[in-house]
GROMACS .gro file of C-alpha atoms in nm:
model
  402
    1UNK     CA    1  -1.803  -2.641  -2.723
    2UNK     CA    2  -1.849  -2.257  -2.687
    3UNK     CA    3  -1.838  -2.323  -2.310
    4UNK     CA    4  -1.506  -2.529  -2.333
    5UNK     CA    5  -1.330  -2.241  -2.570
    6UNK     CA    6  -1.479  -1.999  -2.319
    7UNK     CA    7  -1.230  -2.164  -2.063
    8UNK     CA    8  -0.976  -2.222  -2.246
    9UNK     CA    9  -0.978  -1.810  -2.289
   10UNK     CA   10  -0.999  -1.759  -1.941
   11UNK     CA   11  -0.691  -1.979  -1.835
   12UNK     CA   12  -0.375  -1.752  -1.947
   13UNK     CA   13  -0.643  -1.461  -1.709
   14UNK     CA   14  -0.657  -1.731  -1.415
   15UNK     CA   15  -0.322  -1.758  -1.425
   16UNK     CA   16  -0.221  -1.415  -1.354
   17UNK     CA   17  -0.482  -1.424  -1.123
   18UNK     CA   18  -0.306  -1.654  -0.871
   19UNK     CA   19   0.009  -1.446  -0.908
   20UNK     CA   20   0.370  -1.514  -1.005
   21UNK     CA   21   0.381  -1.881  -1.113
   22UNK     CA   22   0.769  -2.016  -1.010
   23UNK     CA   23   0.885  -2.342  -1.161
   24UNK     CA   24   0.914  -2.619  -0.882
   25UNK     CA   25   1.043  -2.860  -1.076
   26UNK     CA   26   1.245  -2.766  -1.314
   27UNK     CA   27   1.678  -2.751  -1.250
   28UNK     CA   28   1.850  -2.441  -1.361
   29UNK     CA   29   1.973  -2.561  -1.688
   30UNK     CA   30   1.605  -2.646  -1.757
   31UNK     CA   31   1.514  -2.297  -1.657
   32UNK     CA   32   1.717  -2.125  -1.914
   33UNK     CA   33   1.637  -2.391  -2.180
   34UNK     CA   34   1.241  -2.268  -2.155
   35UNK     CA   35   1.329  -1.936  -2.142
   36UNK     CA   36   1.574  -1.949  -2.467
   37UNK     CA   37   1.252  -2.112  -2.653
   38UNK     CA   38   0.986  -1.893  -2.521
   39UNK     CA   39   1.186  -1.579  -2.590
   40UNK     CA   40   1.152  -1.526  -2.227
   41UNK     CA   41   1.359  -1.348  -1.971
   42UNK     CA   42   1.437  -1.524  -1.659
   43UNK     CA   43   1.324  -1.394  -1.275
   44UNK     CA   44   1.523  -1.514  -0.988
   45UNK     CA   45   1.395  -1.463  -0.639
   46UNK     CA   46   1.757  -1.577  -0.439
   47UNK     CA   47   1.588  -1.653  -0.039
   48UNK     CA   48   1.682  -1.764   0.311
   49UNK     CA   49   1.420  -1.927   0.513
   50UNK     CA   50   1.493  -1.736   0.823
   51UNK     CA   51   1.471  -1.388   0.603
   52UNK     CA   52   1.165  -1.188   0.685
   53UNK     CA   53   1.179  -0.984   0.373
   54UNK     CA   54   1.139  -1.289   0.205
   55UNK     CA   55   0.856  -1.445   0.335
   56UNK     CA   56   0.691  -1.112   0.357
   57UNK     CA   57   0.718  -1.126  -0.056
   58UNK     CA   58   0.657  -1.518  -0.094
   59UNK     CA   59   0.326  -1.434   0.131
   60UNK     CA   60   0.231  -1.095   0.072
   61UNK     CA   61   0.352  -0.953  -0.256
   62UNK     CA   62   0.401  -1.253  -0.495
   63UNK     CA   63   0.006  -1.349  -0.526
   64UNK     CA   64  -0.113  -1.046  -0.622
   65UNK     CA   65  -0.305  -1.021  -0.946
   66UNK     CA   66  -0.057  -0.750  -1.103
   67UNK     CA   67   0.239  -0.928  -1.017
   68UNK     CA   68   0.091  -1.230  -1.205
   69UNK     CA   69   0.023  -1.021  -1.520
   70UNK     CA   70   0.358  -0.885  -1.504
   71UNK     CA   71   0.649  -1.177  -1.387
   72UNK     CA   72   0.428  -1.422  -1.607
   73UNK     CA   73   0.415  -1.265  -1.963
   74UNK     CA   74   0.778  -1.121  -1.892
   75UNK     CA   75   0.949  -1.419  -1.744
   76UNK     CA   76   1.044  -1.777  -1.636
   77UNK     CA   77   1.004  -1.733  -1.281
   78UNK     CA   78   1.254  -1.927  -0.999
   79UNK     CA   79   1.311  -1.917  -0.633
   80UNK     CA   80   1.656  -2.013  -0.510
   81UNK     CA   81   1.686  -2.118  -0.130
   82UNK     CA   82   2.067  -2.001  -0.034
   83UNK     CA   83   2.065  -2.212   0.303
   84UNK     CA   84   2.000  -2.534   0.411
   85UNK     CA   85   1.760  -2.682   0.685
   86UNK     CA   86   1.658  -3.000   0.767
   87UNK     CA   87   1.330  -3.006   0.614
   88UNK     CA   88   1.419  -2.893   0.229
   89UNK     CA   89   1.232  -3.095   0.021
   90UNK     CA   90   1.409  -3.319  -0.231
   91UNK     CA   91   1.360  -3.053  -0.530
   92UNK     CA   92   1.527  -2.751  -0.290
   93UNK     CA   93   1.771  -3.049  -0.252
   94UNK     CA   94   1.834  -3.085  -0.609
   95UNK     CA   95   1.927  -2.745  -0.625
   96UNK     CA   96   2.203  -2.694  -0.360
   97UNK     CA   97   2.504  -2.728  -0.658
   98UNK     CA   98   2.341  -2.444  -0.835
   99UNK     CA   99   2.221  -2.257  -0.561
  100UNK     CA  100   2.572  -2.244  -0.429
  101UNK     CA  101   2.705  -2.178  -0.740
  102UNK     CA  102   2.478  -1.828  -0.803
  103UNK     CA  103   2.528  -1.756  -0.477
  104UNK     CA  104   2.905  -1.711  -0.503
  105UNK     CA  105   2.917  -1.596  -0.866
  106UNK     CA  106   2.656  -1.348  -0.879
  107UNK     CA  107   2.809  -1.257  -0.471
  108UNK     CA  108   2.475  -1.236  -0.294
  109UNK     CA  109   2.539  -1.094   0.036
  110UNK     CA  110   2.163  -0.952   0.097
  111UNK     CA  111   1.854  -1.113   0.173
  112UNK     CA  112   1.620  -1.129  -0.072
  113UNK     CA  113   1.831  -1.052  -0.332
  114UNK     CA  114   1.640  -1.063  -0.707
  115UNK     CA  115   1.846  -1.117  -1.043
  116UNK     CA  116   1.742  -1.104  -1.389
  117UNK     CA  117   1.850  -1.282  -1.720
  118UNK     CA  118   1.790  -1.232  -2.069
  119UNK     CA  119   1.644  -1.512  -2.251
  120UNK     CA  120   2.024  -1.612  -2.362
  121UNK     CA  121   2.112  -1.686  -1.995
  122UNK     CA  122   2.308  -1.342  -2.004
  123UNK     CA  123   2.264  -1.168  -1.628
  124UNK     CA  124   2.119  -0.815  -1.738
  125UNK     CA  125   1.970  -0.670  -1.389
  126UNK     CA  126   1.998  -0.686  -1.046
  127UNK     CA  127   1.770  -0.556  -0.699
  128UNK     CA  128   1.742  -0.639  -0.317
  129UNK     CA  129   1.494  -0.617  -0.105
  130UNK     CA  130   1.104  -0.646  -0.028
  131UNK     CA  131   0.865  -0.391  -0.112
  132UNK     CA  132   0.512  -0.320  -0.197
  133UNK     CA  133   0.402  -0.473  -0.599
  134UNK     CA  134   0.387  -0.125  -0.756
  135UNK     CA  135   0.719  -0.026  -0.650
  136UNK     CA  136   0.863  -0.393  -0.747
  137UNK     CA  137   0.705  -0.400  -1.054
  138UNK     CA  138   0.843  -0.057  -1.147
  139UNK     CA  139   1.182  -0.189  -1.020
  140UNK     CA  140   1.170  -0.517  -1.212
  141UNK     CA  141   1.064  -0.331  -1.555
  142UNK     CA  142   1.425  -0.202  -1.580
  143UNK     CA  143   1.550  -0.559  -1.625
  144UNK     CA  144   1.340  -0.543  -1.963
  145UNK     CA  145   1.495  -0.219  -2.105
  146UNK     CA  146   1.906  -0.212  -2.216
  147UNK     CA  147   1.892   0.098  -2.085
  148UNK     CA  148   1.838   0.073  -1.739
  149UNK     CA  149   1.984  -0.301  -1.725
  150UNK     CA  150   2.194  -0.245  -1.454
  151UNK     CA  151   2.445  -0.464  -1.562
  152UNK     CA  152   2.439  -0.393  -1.956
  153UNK     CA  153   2.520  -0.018  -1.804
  154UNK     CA  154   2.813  -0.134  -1.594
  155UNK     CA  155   2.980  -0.251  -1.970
  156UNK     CA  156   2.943   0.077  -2.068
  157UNK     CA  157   3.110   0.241  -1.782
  158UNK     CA  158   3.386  -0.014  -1.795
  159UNK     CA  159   3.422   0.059  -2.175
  160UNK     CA  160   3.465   0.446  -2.050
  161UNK     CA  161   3.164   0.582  -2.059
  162UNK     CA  162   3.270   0.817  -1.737
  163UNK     CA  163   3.085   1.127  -1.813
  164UNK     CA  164   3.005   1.272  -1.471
  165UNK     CA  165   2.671   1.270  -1.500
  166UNK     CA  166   2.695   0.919  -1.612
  167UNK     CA  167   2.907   0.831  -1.317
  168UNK     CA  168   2.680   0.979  -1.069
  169UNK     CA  169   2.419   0.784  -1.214
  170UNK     CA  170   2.594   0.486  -1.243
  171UNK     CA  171   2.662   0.447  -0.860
  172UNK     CA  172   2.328   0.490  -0.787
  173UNK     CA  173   2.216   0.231  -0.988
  174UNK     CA  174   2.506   0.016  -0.819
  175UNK     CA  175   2.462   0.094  -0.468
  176UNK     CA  176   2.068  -0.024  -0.582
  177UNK     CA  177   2.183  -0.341  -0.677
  178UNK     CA  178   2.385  -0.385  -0.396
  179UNK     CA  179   2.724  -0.392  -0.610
  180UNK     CA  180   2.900  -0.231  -0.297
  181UNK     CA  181   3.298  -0.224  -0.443
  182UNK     CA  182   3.167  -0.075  -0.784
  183UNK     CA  183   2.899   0.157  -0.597
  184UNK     CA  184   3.202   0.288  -0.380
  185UNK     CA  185   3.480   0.305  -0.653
  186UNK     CA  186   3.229   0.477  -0.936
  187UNK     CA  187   3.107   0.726  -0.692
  188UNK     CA  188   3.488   0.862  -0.591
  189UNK     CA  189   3.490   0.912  -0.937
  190UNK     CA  190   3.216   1.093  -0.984
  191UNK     CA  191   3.294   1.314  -0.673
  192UNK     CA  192   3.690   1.361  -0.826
  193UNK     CA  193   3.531   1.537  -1.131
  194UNK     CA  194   3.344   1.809  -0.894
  195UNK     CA  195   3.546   2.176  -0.798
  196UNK     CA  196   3.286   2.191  -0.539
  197UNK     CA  197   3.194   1.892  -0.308
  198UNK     CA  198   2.957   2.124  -0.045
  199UNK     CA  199   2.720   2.181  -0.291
  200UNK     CA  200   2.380   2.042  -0.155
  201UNK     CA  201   2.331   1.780  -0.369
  202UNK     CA  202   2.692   1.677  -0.349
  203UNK     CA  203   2.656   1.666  -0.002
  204UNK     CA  204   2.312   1.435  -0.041
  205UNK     CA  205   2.533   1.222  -0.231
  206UNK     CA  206   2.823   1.167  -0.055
  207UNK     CA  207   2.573   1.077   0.223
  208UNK     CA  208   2.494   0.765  -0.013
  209UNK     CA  209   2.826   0.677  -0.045
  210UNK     CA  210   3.076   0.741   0.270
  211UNK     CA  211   3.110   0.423   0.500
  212UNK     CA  212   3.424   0.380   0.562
  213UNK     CA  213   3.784   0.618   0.567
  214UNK     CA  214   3.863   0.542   0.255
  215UNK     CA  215   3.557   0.747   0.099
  216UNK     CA  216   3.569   1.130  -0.018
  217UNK     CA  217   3.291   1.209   0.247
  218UNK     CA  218   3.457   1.040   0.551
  219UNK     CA  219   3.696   1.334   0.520
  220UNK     CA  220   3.445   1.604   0.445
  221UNK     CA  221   3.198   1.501   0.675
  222UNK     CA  222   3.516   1.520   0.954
  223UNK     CA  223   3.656   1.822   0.869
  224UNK     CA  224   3.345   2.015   0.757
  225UNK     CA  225   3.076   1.914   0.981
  226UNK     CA  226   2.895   2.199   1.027
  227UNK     CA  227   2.836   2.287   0.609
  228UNK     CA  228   2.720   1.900   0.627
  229UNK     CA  229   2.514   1.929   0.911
  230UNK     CA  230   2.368   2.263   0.793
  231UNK     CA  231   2.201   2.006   0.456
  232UNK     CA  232   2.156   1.691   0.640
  233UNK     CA  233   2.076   1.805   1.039
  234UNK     CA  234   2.301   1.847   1.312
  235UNK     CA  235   2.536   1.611   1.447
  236UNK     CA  236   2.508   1.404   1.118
  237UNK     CA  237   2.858   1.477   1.010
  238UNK     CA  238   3.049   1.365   1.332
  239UNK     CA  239   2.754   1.078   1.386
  240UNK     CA  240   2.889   0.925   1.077
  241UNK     CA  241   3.272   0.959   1.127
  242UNK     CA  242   3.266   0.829   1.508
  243UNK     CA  243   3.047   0.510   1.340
  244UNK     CA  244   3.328   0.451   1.049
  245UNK     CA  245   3.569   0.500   1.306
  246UNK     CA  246   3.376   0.224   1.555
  247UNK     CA  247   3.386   0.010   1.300
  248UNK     CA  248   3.721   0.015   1.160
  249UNK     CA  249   3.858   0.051   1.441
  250UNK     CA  250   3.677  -0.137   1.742
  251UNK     CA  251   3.435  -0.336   1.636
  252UNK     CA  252   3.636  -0.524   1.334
  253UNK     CA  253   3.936  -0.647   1.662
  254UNK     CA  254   3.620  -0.799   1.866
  255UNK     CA  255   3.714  -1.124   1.842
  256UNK     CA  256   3.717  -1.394   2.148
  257UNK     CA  257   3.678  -1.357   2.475
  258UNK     CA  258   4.009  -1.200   2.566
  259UNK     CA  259   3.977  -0.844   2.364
  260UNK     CA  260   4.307  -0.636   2.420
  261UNK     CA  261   4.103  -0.286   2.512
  262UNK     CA  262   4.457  -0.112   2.627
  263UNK     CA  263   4.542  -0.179   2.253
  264UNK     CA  264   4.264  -0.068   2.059
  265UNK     CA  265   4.256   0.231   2.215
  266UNK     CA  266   4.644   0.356   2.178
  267UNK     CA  267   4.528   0.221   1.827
  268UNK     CA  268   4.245   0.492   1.798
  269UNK     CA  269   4.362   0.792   2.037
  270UNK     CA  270   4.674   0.771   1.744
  271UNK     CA  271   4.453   0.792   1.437
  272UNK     CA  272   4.155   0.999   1.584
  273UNK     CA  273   4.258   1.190   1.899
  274UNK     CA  274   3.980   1.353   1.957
  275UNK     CA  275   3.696   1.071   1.932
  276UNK     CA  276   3.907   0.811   2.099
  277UNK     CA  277   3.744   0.782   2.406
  278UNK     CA  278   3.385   0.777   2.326
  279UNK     CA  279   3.428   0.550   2.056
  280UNK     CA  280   3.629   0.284   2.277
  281UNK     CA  281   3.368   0.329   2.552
  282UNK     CA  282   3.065   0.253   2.299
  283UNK     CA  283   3.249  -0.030   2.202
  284UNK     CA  284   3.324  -0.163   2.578
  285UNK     CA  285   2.928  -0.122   2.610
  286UNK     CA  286   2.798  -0.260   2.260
  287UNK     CA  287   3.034  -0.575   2.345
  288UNK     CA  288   2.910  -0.662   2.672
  289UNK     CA  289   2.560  -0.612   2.524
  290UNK     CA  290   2.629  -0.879   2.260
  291UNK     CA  291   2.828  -1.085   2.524
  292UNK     CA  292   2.500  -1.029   2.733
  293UNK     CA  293   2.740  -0.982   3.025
  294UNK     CA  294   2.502  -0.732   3.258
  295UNK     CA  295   2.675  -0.629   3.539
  296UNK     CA  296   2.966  -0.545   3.250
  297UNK     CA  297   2.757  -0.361   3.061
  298UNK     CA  298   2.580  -0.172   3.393
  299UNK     CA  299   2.959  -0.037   3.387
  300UNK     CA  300   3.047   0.080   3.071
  301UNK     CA  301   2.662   0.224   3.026
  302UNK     CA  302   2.715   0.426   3.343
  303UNK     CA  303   3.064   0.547   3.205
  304UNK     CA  304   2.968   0.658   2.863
  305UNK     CA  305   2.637   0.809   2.967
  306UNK     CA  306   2.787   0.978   3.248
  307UNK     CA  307   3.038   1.119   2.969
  308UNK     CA  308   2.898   1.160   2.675
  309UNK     CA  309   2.511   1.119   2.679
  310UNK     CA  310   2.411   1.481   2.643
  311UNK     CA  311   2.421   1.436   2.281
  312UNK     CA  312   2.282   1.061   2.237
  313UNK     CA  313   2.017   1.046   2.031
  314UNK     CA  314   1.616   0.948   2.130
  315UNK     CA  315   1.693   0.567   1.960
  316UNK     CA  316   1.996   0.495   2.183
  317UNK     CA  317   1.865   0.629   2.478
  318UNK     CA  318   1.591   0.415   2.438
  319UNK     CA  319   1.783   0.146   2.340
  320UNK     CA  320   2.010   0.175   2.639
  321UNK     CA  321   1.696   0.266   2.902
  322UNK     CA  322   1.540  -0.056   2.799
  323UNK     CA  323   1.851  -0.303   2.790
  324UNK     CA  324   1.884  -0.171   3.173
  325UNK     CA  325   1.512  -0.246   3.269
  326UNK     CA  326   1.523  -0.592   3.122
  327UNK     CA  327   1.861  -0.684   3.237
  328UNK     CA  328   1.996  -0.454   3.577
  329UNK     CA  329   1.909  -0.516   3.928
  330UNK     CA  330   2.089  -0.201   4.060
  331UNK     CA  331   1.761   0.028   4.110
  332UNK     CA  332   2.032   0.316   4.085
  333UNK     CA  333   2.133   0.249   3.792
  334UNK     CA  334   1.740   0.148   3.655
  335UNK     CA  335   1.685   0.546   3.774
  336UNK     CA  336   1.946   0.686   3.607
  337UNK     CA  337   1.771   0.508   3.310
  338UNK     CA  338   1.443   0.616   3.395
  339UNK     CA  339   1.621   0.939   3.306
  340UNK     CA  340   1.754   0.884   3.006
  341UNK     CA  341   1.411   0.665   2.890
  342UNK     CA  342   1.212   1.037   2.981
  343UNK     CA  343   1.481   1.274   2.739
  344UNK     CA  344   1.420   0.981   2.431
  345UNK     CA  345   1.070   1.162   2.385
  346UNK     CA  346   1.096   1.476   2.504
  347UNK     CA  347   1.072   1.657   2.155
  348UNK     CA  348   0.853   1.352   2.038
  349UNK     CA  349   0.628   1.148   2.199
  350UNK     CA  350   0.670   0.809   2.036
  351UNK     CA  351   0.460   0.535   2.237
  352UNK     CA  352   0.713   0.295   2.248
  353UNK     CA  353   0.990   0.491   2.409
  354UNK     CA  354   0.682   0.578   2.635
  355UNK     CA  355   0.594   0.245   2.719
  356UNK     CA  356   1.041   0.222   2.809
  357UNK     CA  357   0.948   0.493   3.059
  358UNK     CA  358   0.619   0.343   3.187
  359UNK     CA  359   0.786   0.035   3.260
  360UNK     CA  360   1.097   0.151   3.403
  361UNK     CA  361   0.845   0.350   3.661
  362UNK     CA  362   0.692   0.030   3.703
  363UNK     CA  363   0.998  -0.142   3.821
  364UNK     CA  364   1.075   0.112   4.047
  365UNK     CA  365   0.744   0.046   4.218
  366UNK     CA  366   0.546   0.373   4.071
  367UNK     CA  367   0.290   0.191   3.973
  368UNK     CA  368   0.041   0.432   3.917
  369UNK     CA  369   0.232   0.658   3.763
  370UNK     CA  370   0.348   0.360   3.531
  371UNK     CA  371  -0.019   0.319   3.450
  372UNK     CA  372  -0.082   0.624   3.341
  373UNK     CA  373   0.215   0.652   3.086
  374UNK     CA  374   0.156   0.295   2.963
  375UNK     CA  375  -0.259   0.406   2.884
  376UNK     CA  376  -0.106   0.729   2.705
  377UNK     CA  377   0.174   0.464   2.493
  378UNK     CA  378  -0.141   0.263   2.397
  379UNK     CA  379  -0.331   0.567   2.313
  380UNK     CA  380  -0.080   0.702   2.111
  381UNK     CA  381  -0.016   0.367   1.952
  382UNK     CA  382  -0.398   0.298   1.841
  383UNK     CA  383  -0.419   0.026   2.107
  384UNK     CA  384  -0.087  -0.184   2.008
  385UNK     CA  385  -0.189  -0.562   2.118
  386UNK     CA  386   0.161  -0.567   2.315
  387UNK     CA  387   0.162  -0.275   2.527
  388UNK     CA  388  -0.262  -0.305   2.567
  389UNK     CA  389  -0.070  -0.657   2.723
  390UNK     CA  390   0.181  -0.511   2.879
  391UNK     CA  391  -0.095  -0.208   3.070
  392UNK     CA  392  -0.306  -0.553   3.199
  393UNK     CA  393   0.014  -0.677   3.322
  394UNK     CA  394   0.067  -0.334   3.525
  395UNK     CA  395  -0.300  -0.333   3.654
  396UNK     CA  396  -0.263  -0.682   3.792
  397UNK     CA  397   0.040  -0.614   3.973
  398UNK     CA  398   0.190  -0.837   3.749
  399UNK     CA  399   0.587  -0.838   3.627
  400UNK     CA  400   0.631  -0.692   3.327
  401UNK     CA  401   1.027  -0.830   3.295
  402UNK     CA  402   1.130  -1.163   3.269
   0.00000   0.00000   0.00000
């Protein structure tokens, strides 16, 4: 008997042990029915199968030990699949109505997306994302507390609580739980209540919160770039405006095949004179990049580096330098590349814009100066399994392109 009671005692300890237990079979009315009679609140872990986040958390973060202690004193735990495949098992099946259902009424838009409820079915808090179990625990303890409840918060504000410092913290906590229109509305608020918006931490802020024209900083950042700049780096300022503007302005008339260029840019060179032309020849290059039309994008790369690269930065360059190895048969244009491949780690020497240059050289039939760049990228990289691959490859004479 003392060996049976021993057990017993050590079951609520295995339990945590395993990690967060979901429900599999229960529906979503069930759900909150439990929770209502164990005084419980409810943990909703809203998936895709194709979302790495997610299975990075189903694999990696959910099983742990603390987790388990934590999600299973605290909560009824559920996972909500938001798409549909072909091999969903009849209880993900059962779920679709409801699924569907939170999905439009709590507006998920992010992948993984977690929401909380109180034990009266009441939506209280709201997060997205993966991330390590300290930092999710930490995160999910505010669901517990009415006074970091993101949503029991949001009540307040819309009952007037609009002190600025109350505002300020308010759109952080929305732009946290992905609440986009109330992160962007609240924080023009809080901005319209300060005499003096270049203040470094207003500055900080606004960086939060300006992604589109309509924002406080989209003006700011335009027409004082260089007090921006001089708190969040150069070229920050403009980097920002010419990406609202590519946006707005280009990318949002993609549509089809037969895209009226001529148009959008009279359309931009009205609005923003003096970023009209870069920003239309981005978009001429991003397009055939996503149309995967090559000799297209050869063109428009040419054109906009030829124009405007002195100021791209060590990512795009990259970006760019590798899109042409892979994809352009022009060994002119796979030069000017190797160019552009050598400035994206001139000031740092990050081993995968190294291995870019290595096999750009490599392609251009400098093999053994290929070699040596590709041993210094695997050097640099502690001996990265792909580019210790790709260095074989070089060695054998082998392709290193499809």
């Amino acid at each position: 008997m003392k060996k049976l009671l021993c057990l017993l005692a050590l079951l609520p300890a295995l339990a945590f042990a395993q990690g967060v237990h979901f429900e599999k079979e229960l529906s979503w009315e069930q759900v909150l029915a439990k929770a209502k009679a164990e005084h419980k609140y409810v943990f909703v872990d809203c998936y895709t199968t194709w979302c790495g986040p997610c299975k990075y958390m189903t694999a990696q973060v959910f099983p742990q030990e603390a987790m388990g202690r934590f999600f299973n004193s605290n909560f009824i735990n559920v996972k909500v699949q938001l798409d549909k495949t072909p091999d969903d098992n009849e209880h993900v099946k059962s779920w679709y109505a409801d699924a569907a259902m939170i999905e439009k009424e709590y507006k998920i838009r992010s992948y993984p997306t977690f929401l909380y409820f109180s034990p009266d079915g009441k939506i209280v808090h709201r997060t997205v994302g993966s991330s390590e179990a300290p930092e999710f625990i930490a995160r999910s303890e505010k669901a517990l507390n009415p006074a970091t409840q993101y949503y029991t918060q949001l009540d307040k504000y819309n009952k007037g609580n609009n002190k600025p410092e109350t505002l300020k913290a308010m759109a952080m906590a929305a732009m946290e739980a992905d609440d986009m229109p109330h992160a962007a509305k609240i924080s023009r608020e809080y901005l319209a209540t300060q005499k003096n918006l270049m203040t470094v931490d207003n500055i900080r802020f606004m960086d939060n919160f300006t992604h589109s024209s309509k924002d406080t900083g989209f003006t700011i950042f335009m027409k004082q770039s260089k007090g921006v700049d001089a708190v969040l780096g150069e070229g920050k300022a403009i980097g920002r405006v010419k990406d609202i503007i590519a946006n707005e302005e280009v990318y949002a008339k993609l549509r089809g095949n037969a895209v009226d260029w001529a148009s959008i840019e009279k359309q931009v060179q009205e609005k923003y004179p003096q970023y009209a032309a870069e920003v239309v020849t981005m978009g001429k290059v991003r397009y055939s990049m996503a149309k995967k039309d090559w000799p297209m994008f050869q063109t428009n790369v040419m054109i906009y580096m030829k124009q405007f690269g002195s100021n791209t930065s060590p990512e795009m360059l990259n970006e760019f330098a590798w899109a042409v190895f892979e994809n352009c048969q022009d060994m002119t244009c796979v030069t000017e590349a190797l160019e552009w491949s050598k400035r994206s780690f001139k000031d740092k020497e990050e081993p995968m814009y190294i291995d870019t240059y290595a096999n750009i050289l490599y392609k251009l039939g400098k093999k053994n100066e290929a070699i040596a760049m590709e041993e210094k990228a695997v050097k640099l990289s502690n001996g990265d399994k792909d580019l210790s691959a790709t260095l074989e490859k070089m060695k054998n004479g082998e392709p290193t392109w499809k």
